[in-house]
Amino acid sequence: MSDLEIGEQIVAIEDAPEGEDVIQLLPLDAWHRARGGRMVPFAGYEMPVQYEGIMAEHLWTRQSAGLFDVSHMGQLVFTYGDDETGDTDAVAKALEAVLPGDVTGLKQGRMRYSLLLAEDGGILDDLMVTRRTVDGTDEVYMVVNGATKYDDIGYLLEVLPDDVTMNLQDEQALLAVQGPKAVDALARLVPGVEALVFMTAGAFDWNGTPLWISRSGYTGEDGFEISIPAEVAAAFADAICAEPEVKPIGLGARDSLRLEAGLPLYGHDLDPETTPVMADLGFALSKRRREAGDFAGAGRILAERENGPATKRVGLVVAGRQPVREGATVVDADGATIGRVTSGGFAPTLGAPIGMAFVPTALATPGTVLRLSQRGKFHEATVAAMPFVPHNYVRQSKTTGA
């Protein structure tokens, strides 16, 4: 399988958000170009799709560590009122009107995957939310998708009370170091990060520059996301890539890595027509919130959870070597469309094509054989449990045993 063939899966995700006429540049734009990054438009930004090749970058990340520039993502900070000490309980409660997770129950430095929901329960975005204290101010920090961040901001401005202040941290870059050796490389630059465990975060310092670092990511591997002032991002990128474990990695490998990890991509596997239950993201509905039923679309979502949705997101392993891409259809014996493929590509770790699709719930059981139609040709696929490649998150500190 060539890099050209693997790279075809990126074509489908190179769409700028509606209304975005101007392509923006990342803080590291010149840095990427100087290192041979092939730039493509994605989520309204010029972003590197690859450096030395998607296959090589994918496999390097799985065995060592890669640096990803995800500065297109939206970094939002929420505070309450004019008091610098803030009231994160009030902010968290306000956010829970549109997020189905337990935000008020989050402890300092803890983060949670959640979903921004429309009134009817459709998914407007998926995101990470963290409670933190920075420079003495208690706040809620949220990272949203780049292609949806301005729509998210507009929606949140409508639904949040006036006492909640929301700021877009557009002066901050966001970098991710992912892979089994990420902790070794990053800990040499920023001692102490090794004490973090999956879905925790904290404030750190690098040569006098404040960093906010979480142990999280979008590859299924161990890794970190680093919020850093944009003006020093290039110097930090130079420093981390000087470590022998780390190479810069582009969008192409990011997409194939997240697909192997069974992680959905908003705008493709998730959209406003999809509910959390349809998307197989029921874990994002916390027990307390389910029992209270006090989030957007709760009636519809809880009914689907009780009775089952009409369709469900599943993983696919495709027979043969030819990947089946987004837009292919799932068909019955008569050729009638009964489902849709939302992501697809070649999995370098597995050496086989895989994908995600929405199919009738009755066909969502692993082992079910499906028929796919793409460009007039039929392909056989088998429903598979996700992730396709096991996650390697570090859930217990090796230094503290916590």
XYZ file of C-alpha atoms in Angstrom:
402
model
C 0.000 0.000 0.000
C 1.614 3.279 -1.122
C 1.603 6.636 0.640
C -0.431 7.983 -2.279
C -3.172 5.427 -1.643
C -3.112 6.010 2.123
C -3.162 9.758 1.530
C -6.453 9.527 -0.366
C -8.225 9.213 2.980
C -7.124 12.771 3.802
C -8.911 14.280 0.795
C -12.254 13.902 2.542
C -11.147 15.876 5.598
C -9.610 18.855 3.816
C -12.763 20.953 3.892
C -12.657 24.417 5.450
C -15.633 25.299 7.675
C -18.579 26.995 5.999
C -18.122 30.729 5.711
C -14.352 30.558 6.074
C -13.043 32.353 2.980
C -9.570 33.098 4.303
C -7.182 30.250 4.973
C -5.317 30.955 8.203
C -1.721 30.081 9.002
C -0.588 28.130 12.029
C 1.981 29.721 14.348
C 4.375 27.004 13.118
C 3.614 27.464 9.408
C 7.184 28.443 8.464
C 8.561 25.715 10.756
C 6.564 23.040 8.924
C 7.584 24.284 5.488
C 11.251 24.461 6.457
C 11.106 20.779 7.431
C 9.495 19.670 4.185
C 5.908 19.576 5.360
C 3.465 19.335 2.439
C 0.760 21.834 3.333
C -2.947 21.360 2.591
C -6.088 23.282 3.615
C -7.870 21.728 6.601
C -10.426 23.273 8.978
C -9.674 26.728 7.578
C -5.894 26.429 8.068
C -2.868 25.442 6.024
C -1.654 22.279 7.752
C 1.059 19.694 7.052
C -0.363 16.463 5.614
C 3.018 14.686 5.669
C 6.784 15.139 5.845
C 8.621 11.960 4.843
C 5.552 9.827 4.123
C 2.315 8.804 5.830
C 3.210 5.145 6.264
C 6.611 5.897 7.802
C 5.181 8.608 10.083
C 2.366 6.341 11.255
C 4.692 3.473 12.141
C 7.218 5.816 13.779
C 4.502 7.154 16.092
C 3.402 3.646 17.030
C 6.961 2.627 17.970
C 8.539 5.888 19.156
C 7.022 9.412 19.354
C 5.660 12.023 16.982
C 5.056 15.762 17.240
C 1.679 16.920 15.918
C 0.686 20.560 15.480
C -2.972 20.846 16.479
C -3.030 24.611 16.929
C -6.111 24.829 14.712
C -8.129 23.458 17.627
C -10.091 25.941 19.698
C -8.859 26.519 23.253
C -11.667 28.081 25.300
C -11.520 29.295 28.890
C -14.652 29.867 30.999
C -14.774 31.913 34.197
C -17.592 33.259 36.325
C -18.308 36.885 37.154
C -15.653 39.472 37.942
C -14.108 37.708 40.917
C -10.596 36.514 40.018
C -11.024 33.479 42.238
C -13.913 32.496 39.982
C -16.718 30.065 40.678
C -16.062 26.956 38.633
C -19.093 25.212 40.159
C -21.334 27.859 38.588
C -19.491 27.589 35.265
C -19.649 23.799 35.335
C -23.363 23.828 36.103
C -24.000 26.218 33.227
C -22.027 24.035 30.814
C -23.962 20.958 31.876
C -27.033 22.350 30.092
C -25.369 21.389 26.781
C -22.774 18.806 27.865
C -24.055 15.412 29.104
C -21.003 14.698 31.277
C -20.453 15.322 34.989
C -18.580 18.635 34.803
C -19.377 19.745 38.347
C -17.874 16.509 39.663
C -14.523 17.091 37.976
C -11.634 17.644 40.353
C -8.833 20.141 39.759
C -6.504 18.980 37.012
C -8.926 16.313 35.787
C -10.311 16.245 32.276
C -13.218 14.526 30.583
C -14.315 13.750 27.034
C -17.729 15.231 26.336
C -20.122 16.299 23.603
C -21.722 19.616 22.721
C -25.383 18.801 22.131
C -28.132 20.558 20.214
C -31.590 20.856 21.726
C -32.674 17.667 19.931
C -29.654 15.681 21.184
C -27.672 15.855 17.941
C -23.906 16.198 18.325
C -22.592 19.673 17.458
C -19.001 18.822 18.453
C -16.928 16.508 20.596
C -14.456 18.045 23.001
C -12.288 17.823 26.114
C -13.179 19.741 29.263
C -10.856 20.333 32.262
C -11.158 22.090 35.614
C -8.008 23.977 36.488
C -6.444 26.882 38.361
C -4.055 29.154 36.456
C -2.355 32.132 38.151
C -4.798 31.883 41.033
C -7.903 31.901 38.829
C -10.238 28.920 38.885
C -11.591 28.192 35.432
C -12.900 25.568 33.046
C -10.680 24.870 30.030
C -12.159 23.335 26.910
C -10.576 22.141 23.660
C -12.948 21.951 20.675
C -12.481 20.972 17.045
C -10.901 23.487 14.700
C -13.546 23.250 11.967
C -16.385 23.897 14.421
C -14.830 26.257 16.960
C -16.496 29.458 15.726
C -19.899 27.758 15.498
C -19.327 26.341 18.985
C -18.493 29.789 20.327
C -21.629 31.272 18.769
C -23.828 28.528 20.185
C -22.294 28.746 23.653
C -22.736 32.528 23.692
C -26.439 31.953 23.074
C -27.019 29.331 25.742
C -24.677 30.325 28.587
C -25.775 32.867 31.210
C -24.307 36.368 31.071
C -22.292 35.778 34.249
C -20.143 33.203 32.454
C -17.236 34.703 30.529
C -15.764 32.763 27.612
C -12.387 33.567 26.049
C -10.792 32.024 22.969
C -7.071 31.603 23.641
C -5.986 32.392 20.101
C -2.576 33.497 21.393
C -1.832 29.901 22.406
C -0.493 27.145 20.154
C -1.393 23.526 20.856
C 1.117 20.729 20.237
C 0.797 16.996 20.823
C 3.596 14.512 21.477
C 2.261 11.003 20.948
C 3.762 7.531 21.120
C 5.222 5.026 23.606
C 8.417 7.066 23.985
C 6.687 10.450 24.272
C 7.089 10.523 28.053
C 10.839 9.864 27.835
C 11.404 12.728 25.413
C 9.094 15.275 27.043
C 10.291 14.586 30.601
C 13.830 15.650 29.627
C 12.504 19.081 28.655
C 9.765 19.367 31.262
C 10.581 17.328 34.377
C 7.507 16.210 36.286
C 5.210 15.400 33.353
C 5.861 11.714 33.956
C 3.712 11.970 37.116
C 0.613 12.740 35.043
C -1.688 9.867 34.147
C -4.248 9.562 31.374
C -6.853 12.356 31.466
C -5.031 14.476 34.023
C -3.325 17.806 33.434
C -1.245 20.457 35.139
C 0.764 23.655 34.875
C 4.462 23.321 34.014
C 7.385 25.511 33.021
C 9.871 25.333 30.150
C 12.750 27.843 30.265
C 10.504 30.384 31.989
C 7.549 29.783 29.641
C 4.314 28.605 31.282
C 2.833 25.449 29.760
C -0.451 23.669 30.320
C 0.079 19.955 29.690
C -2.419 17.106 29.675
C -1.726 13.392 29.293
C -4.133 12.784 26.439
C -4.273 12.646 22.664
C -5.929 11.390 19.488
C -3.801 8.416 18.448
C -4.610 5.706 20.997
C -0.999 5.865 22.191
C 0.343 7.355 25.387
C 1.069 11.016 24.908
C 0.627 14.632 25.873
C -1.017 17.802 24.603
C 0.827 21.038 25.336
C -0.740 24.494 25.322
C 2.076 26.999 24.822
C 2.324 30.698 23.904
C 2.419 30.892 20.103
C 5.547 33.040 20.028
C 7.690 30.319 21.590
C 6.062 27.313 19.899
C 8.761 27.038 17.212
C 11.562 27.022 19.789
C 9.773 24.307 21.748
C 9.147 22.287 18.584
C 12.861 22.512 17.765
C 13.742 21.348 21.268
C 11.375 18.367 21.355
C 12.311 17.251 17.827
C 15.985 17.371 18.840
C 15.205 14.436 21.119
C 16.047 11.191 19.292
C 12.602 9.670 19.846
C 10.630 12.483 18.188
C 9.863 13.367 14.558
C 7.260 15.772 13.155
C 4.120 13.979 11.968
C 1.421 15.233 9.595
C -2.360 15.052 9.189
C -2.190 11.882 7.113
C -0.738 9.751 9.885
C -2.902 11.501 12.468
C -5.960 10.310 10.579
C -4.776 6.724 10.103
C -3.701 6.533 13.757
C -7.048 7.762 15.083
C -8.877 5.374 12.740
C -6.916 2.387 14.060
C -7.720 3.627 17.580
C -11.453 3.674 16.762
C -11.727 7.407 17.485
C -14.413 9.336 15.575
C -13.722 12.471 13.528
C -16.267 15.250 13.830
C -17.917 16.174 10.548
C -17.495 12.632 9.268
C -18.294 10.039 11.948
C -20.179 12.581 14.071
C -22.589 15.318 13.003
C -25.792 17.100 14.140
C -27.904 14.192 12.837
C -26.078 11.761 15.130
C -26.819 11.209 18.825
C -24.333 9.897 21.425
C -26.097 6.514 21.476
C -26.002 6.182 17.685
C -22.307 7.097 17.760
C -21.580 4.414 20.394
C -20.390 7.125 22.776
C -22.625 6.215 25.666
C -19.680 6.440 28.070
C -19.883 10.231 27.673
C -23.289 10.177 29.422
C -22.429 10.159 33.112
C -24.631 8.212 35.532
C -25.643 11.292 37.518
C -26.645 13.153 34.375
C -28.591 10.179 33.008
C -30.526 9.922 36.234
C -31.226 13.671 36.275
C -32.054 13.832 32.559
C -31.177 17.524 32.618
C -29.081 17.950 29.465
C -29.979 18.953 25.912
C -31.895 16.243 24.058
C -32.135 14.042 27.155
C -35.567 12.668 26.299
C -34.490 11.389 22.889
C -31.070 10.175 24.028
C -32.326 8.295 27.077
C -35.087 6.673 25.011
C -32.479 5.480 22.506
C -30.346 4.183 25.334
C -33.288 2.232 26.707
C -34.744 0.941 23.442
C -31.763 1.034 21.105
C -31.106 3.492 18.248
C -32.148 2.814 14.669
C -28.534 2.891 13.507
C -25.189 2.540 15.232
C -21.527 3.339 14.506
C -19.433 0.219 14.015
C -15.914 -0.724 12.990
C -15.271 -2.560 9.727
C -12.471 -4.817 8.533
C -12.601 -4.857 4.747
C -11.684 -7.985 2.773
C -8.801 -7.696 0.335
C -6.371 -4.791 0.072
C -8.514 -2.009 -1.398
C -9.643 0.591 1.163
C -13.289 1.628 1.162
C -13.625 5.370 1.689
C -16.099 7.729 3.268
C -19.179 7.970 1.069
C -19.364 4.281 0.236
C -22.685 2.662 1.115
C -23.687 -0.439 3.013
C -26.179 -2.389 0.880
C -28.461 -5.374 1.351
C -28.688 -8.448 -0.891
C -30.848 -6.515 -3.369
C -28.414 -3.591 -3.543
C -30.573 -1.200 -1.533
C -28.694 1.235 0.703
C -29.027 0.404 4.405
C -26.005 2.224 5.853
C -23.056 4.491 5.110
C -19.294 4.425 5.503
C -18.064 7.519 7.349
C -14.306 6.839 7.565
C -12.070 4.401 5.763
C -8.458 3.775 4.903
C -5.538 1.440 5.056
C -4.322 0.532 8.557
C -0.500 0.376 8.480
C -0.281 -1.398 11.841
C -2.656 -4.126 10.701
C -1.677 -4.247 7.046
C -5.345 -4.218 6.050
C -8.121 -1.763 5.138
C -10.507 -0.735 7.907
C -13.306 1.738 8.356
C -16.264 3.002 10.339
C -19.885 2.937 9.251
C -23.413 3.515 10.486
C -25.562 0.416 10.053
C -28.929 -0.791 11.353
C -28.502 -1.812 14.987
C -29.532 -5.369 14.147
C -26.368 -5.624 12.007
C -24.008 -3.996 14.504
C -22.816 -7.190 16.217
C -19.097 -7.983 15.713
C -18.683 -10.778 13.205
C -21.599 -9.686 11.019
C -20.655 -9.750 7.329
C -21.718 -6.704 5.321
C -21.704 -5.772 1.650
C -20.279 -2.375 0.693
C -20.689 -0.501 -2.577
C -18.063 1.961 -3.812
C -17.902 3.408 -7.324
C -19.927 0.586 -8.766
C -17.864 -2.171 -7.153
C -18.835 -4.364 -4.221
C -16.621 -5.202 -1.235
C -17.115 -7.552 1.679
C -16.544 -6.277 5.203
C -16.935 -7.713 8.676
C -18.176 -5.737 11.680
C -15.337 -5.536 14.215
C -14.998 -4.324 17.778
C -13.092 -1.070 18.205
C -10.389 -0.066 18.781
C -8.748 -1.999 15.962
C -5.370 -1.475 17.672
C -5.376 -1.592 21.511
C -5.058 1.731 23.326
C -1.820 2.239 25.241
C -2.910 4.899 27.734
C -1.017 5.178 31.032
C -3.655 5.054 33.760
C -1.304 4.609 36.728
C 1.797 6.616 37.524
C 4.953 4.530 37.509
C 6.567 7.033 39.865
C 3.809 7.383 42.466
C 1.627 4.338 41.928
C -1.372 6.674 42.043
